[in-house]
């Protein structure tokens, strides 16, 4: 019975080791496209796509395996002749709007676009009231 907590702790500590992938990185994950124009297009697109694992980084900056797979996918599709908009649309269709750092304006996202403007207007209104009181 005494060994059960020790085994549990050892299993919890070993979990990250099991989560590591033994697979090699995807082709194009860290290899650039030979055509500089297509590589620039792919890089620009990768900067605007969110890593699904890290969430706070773009797939261009992330070291996660999933981000490497997404970089490889973007580069292979761009190298095959697809446009950045087509690749973005495919990724959004597959992973949802959340994958993009540039959500479109829709009834679902309009509060995201309107909130900064509303906060600036509210701030100006409050500042105006504050300055009027000081003049008296």
mmCIF file of C-alpha atoms in Angstrom:
data_model
loop_
_atom_site.group_PDB
_atom_site.id
_atom_site.type_symbol
_atom_site.label_atom_id
_atom_site.label_comp_id
_atom_site.label_asym_id
_atom_site.label_seq_id
_atom_site.Cartn_x
_atom_site.Cartn_y
_atom_site.Cartn_z
ATOM 1 C CA UNK A 1 0.000 0.000 0.000
ATOM 2 C CA UNK A 2 2.887 2.395 0.650
ATOM 3 C CA UNK A 3 4.171 2.059 -2.871
ATOM 4 C CA UNK A 4 0.904 3.224 -4.505
ATOM 5 C CA UNK A 5 1.532 6.972 -3.918
ATOM 6 C CA UNK A 6 5.117 6.614 -5.123
ATOM 7 C CA UNK A 7 4.001 4.849 -8.303
ATOM 8 C CA UNK A 8 1.349 7.535 -8.886
ATOM 9 C CA UNK A 9 3.924 10.319 -8.546
ATOM 10 C CA UNK A 10 6.340 8.537 -10.883
ATOM 11 C CA UNK A 11 3.603 8.054 -13.485
ATOM 12 C CA UNK A 12 2.627 11.726 -13.331
ATOM 13 C CA UNK A 13 6.236 12.792 -13.775
ATOM 14 C CA UNK A 14 6.709 10.403 -16.727
ATOM 15 C CA UNK A 15 3.668 11.683 -18.643
ATOM 16 C CA UNK A 16 5.519 14.530 -20.439
ATOM 17 C CA UNK A 17 8.126 12.047 -21.631
ATOM 18 C CA UNK A 18 5.436 9.879 -23.192
ATOM 19 C CA UNK A 19 3.907 12.926 -24.889
ATOM 20 C CA UNK A 20 7.088 13.626 -26.856
ATOM 21 C CA UNK A 21 6.852 12.595 -30.480
ATOM 22 C CA UNK A 22 9.386 10.178 -31.931
ATOM 23 C CA UNK A 23 8.333 11.083 -35.463
ATOM 24 C CA UNK A 24 10.621 13.209 -37.618
ATOM 25 C CA UNK A 25 9.396 16.735 -38.353
ATOM 26 C CA UNK A 26 7.159 17.153 -41.375
ATOM 27 C CA UNK A 27 8.870 18.094 -44.636
ATOM 28 C CA UNK A 28 8.794 21.884 -45.093
ATOM 29 C CA UNK A 29 8.256 22.349 -41.335
ATOM 30 C CA UNK A 30 11.650 24.014 -41.019
ATOM 31 C CA UNK A 31 12.730 24.024 -44.673
ATOM 32 C CA UNK A 32 12.004 26.993 -46.880
ATOM 33 C CA UNK A 33 10.438 26.853 -50.331
ATOM 34 C CA UNK A 34 13.021 27.247 -53.107
ATOM 35 C CA UNK A 35 11.064 30.122 -54.717
ATOM 36 C CA UNK A 36 11.687 33.264 -52.586
ATOM 37 C CA UNK A 37 8.368 34.869 -53.598
ATOM 38 C CA UNK A 38 6.367 31.809 -52.541
ATOM 39 C CA UNK A 39 8.364 31.517 -49.309
ATOM 40 C CA UNK A 40 7.613 35.177 -48.518
ATOM 41 C CA UNK A 41 3.908 34.549 -49.153
ATOM 42 C CA UNK A 42 3.955 31.452 -46.938
ATOM 43 C CA UNK A 43 5.873 33.267 -44.179
ATOM 44 C CA UNK A 44 3.412 36.184 -44.229
ATOM 45 C CA UNK A 45 0.512 33.749 -43.923
ATOM 46 C CA UNK A 46 2.197 31.793 -41.114
ATOM 47 C CA UNK A 47 2.585 35.014 -39.104
ATOM 48 C CA UNK A 48 -1.213 35.445 -39.114
ATOM 49 C CA UNK A 49 -2.097 31.888 -38.047
ATOM 50 C CA UNK A 50 -2.354 30.941 -34.375
ATOM 51 C CA UNK A 51 -0.601 27.849 -33.035
ATOM 52 C CA UNK A 52 -3.309 25.505 -31.768
ATOM 53 C CA UNK A 53 -1.028 24.197 -29.006
ATOM 54 C CA UNK A 54 0.705 27.359 -27.776
ATOM 55 C CA UNK A 55 -2.276 29.663 -28.416
ATOM 56 C CA UNK A 56 -0.242 32.795 -27.802
ATOM 57 C CA UNK A 57 2.197 32.326 -30.676
ATOM 58 C CA UNK A 58 1.882 32.218 -34.410
ATOM 59 C CA UNK A 59 2.823 29.001 -36.166
ATOM 60 C CA UNK A 60 5.888 30.811 -37.517
ATOM 61 C CA UNK A 61 7.223 31.333 -33.970
ATOM 62 C CA UNK A 62 6.090 28.137 -32.249
ATOM 63 C CA UNK A 63 8.268 25.069 -31.679
ATOM 64 C CA UNK A 64 5.298 22.732 -31.124
ATOM 65 C CA UNK A 65 4.989 19.680 -33.371
ATOM 66 C CA UNK A 66 1.501 20.792 -34.424
ATOM 67 C CA UNK A 67 2.860 24.180 -35.526
ATOM 68 C CA UNK A 68 5.555 22.407 -37.537
ATOM 69 C CA UNK A 69 2.879 20.315 -39.241
ATOM 70 C CA UNK A 70 0.868 23.459 -39.995
ATOM 71 C CA UNK A 71 3.978 25.236 -41.378
ATOM 72 C CA UNK A 72 4.640 22.229 -43.616
ATOM 73 C CA UNK A 73 1.027 22.246 -44.776
ATOM 74 C CA UNK A 74 1.105 25.970 -45.566
ATOM 75 C CA UNK A 75 4.399 25.700 -47.451
ATOM 76 C CA UNK A 76 3.379 22.619 -49.428
ATOM 77 C CA UNK A 77 0.061 24.164 -50.481
ATOM 78 C CA UNK A 78 1.700 27.482 -51.420
ATOM 79 C CA UNK A 79 4.413 25.591 -53.355
ATOM 80 C CA UNK A 80 1.648 23.667 -55.167
ATOM 81 C CA UNK A 81 0.209 26.953 -56.403
ATOM 82 C CA UNK A 82 -2.592 27.749 -53.976
ATOM 83 C CA UNK A 83 -2.986 31.345 -52.853
ATOM 84 C CA UNK A 84 -2.608 32.415 -49.226
ATOM 85 C CA UNK A 85 -6.349 33.175 -49.083
ATOM 86 C CA UNK A 86 -7.219 29.659 -50.245
ATOM 87 C CA UNK A 87 -4.898 28.101 -47.662
ATOM 88 C CA UNK A 88 -6.325 30.344 -44.912
ATOM 89 C CA UNK A 89 -9.884 29.425 -45.926
ATOM 90 C CA UNK A 90 -9.019 25.724 -45.783
ATOM 91 C CA UNK A 91 -7.440 26.073 -42.330
ATOM 92 C CA UNK A 92 -10.378 28.120 -41.023
ATOM 93 C CA UNK A 93 -12.786 25.525 -42.389
ATOM 94 C CA UNK A 94 -10.825 22.772 -40.681
ATOM 95 C CA UNK A 95 -9.942 24.437 -37.333
ATOM 96 C CA UNK A 96 -12.458 27.285 -37.062
ATOM 97 C CA UNK A 97 -12.077 31.073 -37.004
ATOM 98 C CA UNK A 98 -9.935 30.855 -33.879
ATOM 99 C CA UNK A 99 -6.914 29.687 -35.906
ATOM 100 C CA UNK A 100 -6.659 33.121 -37.542
ATOM 101 C CA UNK A 101 -5.354 36.243 -35.823
ATOM 102 C CA UNK A 102 -7.510 38.236 -38.275
ATOM 103 C CA UNK A 103 -11.122 37.215 -37.643
ATOM 104 C CA UNK A 104 -13.617 38.452 -40.242
ATOM 105 C CA UNK A 105 -16.395 40.855 -39.345
ATOM 106 C CA UNK A 106 -19.543 38.810 -38.849
ATOM 107 C CA UNK A 107 -22.512 38.944 -36.459
ATOM 108 C CA UNK A 108 -20.575 36.641 -34.152
ATOM 109 C CA UNK A 109 -17.396 38.759 -34.084
ATOM 110 C CA UNK A 110 -18.738 42.317 -34.360
ATOM 111 C CA UNK A 111 -18.396 42.890 -30.581
ATOM 112 C CA UNK A 112 -14.664 42.189 -30.931
ATOM 113 C CA UNK A 113 -14.391 44.902 -33.554
ATOM 114 C CA UNK A 114 -16.743 47.377 -31.837
ATOM 115 C CA UNK A 115 -15.431 47.058 -28.253
ATOM 116 C CA UNK A 116 -12.183 49.045 -28.763
ATOM 117 C CA UNK A 117 -14.067 51.909 -30.407
ATOM 118 C CA UNK A 118 -16.711 51.884 -27.663
ATOM 119 C CA UNK A 119 -14.012 51.931 -24.968
ATOM 120 C CA UNK A 120 -12.241 54.893 -26.596
ATOM 121 C CA UNK A 121 -15.513 56.820 -26.833
ATOM 122 C CA UNK A 122 -16.316 56.000 -23.190
ATOM 123 C CA UNK A 123 -12.819 57.118 -22.144
ATOM 124 C CA UNK A 124 -13.154 60.414 -24.019
ATOM 125 C CA UNK A 125 -16.583 60.995 -22.443
ATOM 126 C CA UNK A 126 -15.220 60.345 -18.935
ATOM 127 C CA UNK A 127 -12.155 62.524 -19.547
ATOM 128 C CA UNK A 128 -14.348 65.348 -20.857
ATOM 129 C CA UNK A 129 -16.448 65.228 -17.691
ATOM 130 C CA UNK A 130 -13.298 65.249 -15.552
ATOM 131 C CA UNK A 131 -11.838 68.257 -17.360
ATOM 132 C CA UNK A 132 -15.134 70.203 -17.098
ATOM 133 C CA UNK A 133 -15.122 69.780 -13.301
ATOM 134 C CA UNK A 134 -11.541 71.062 -13.019
ATOM 135 C CA UNK A 135 -12.319 74.265 -14.941
ATOM 136 C CA UNK A 136 -14.994 75.323 -12.415
#
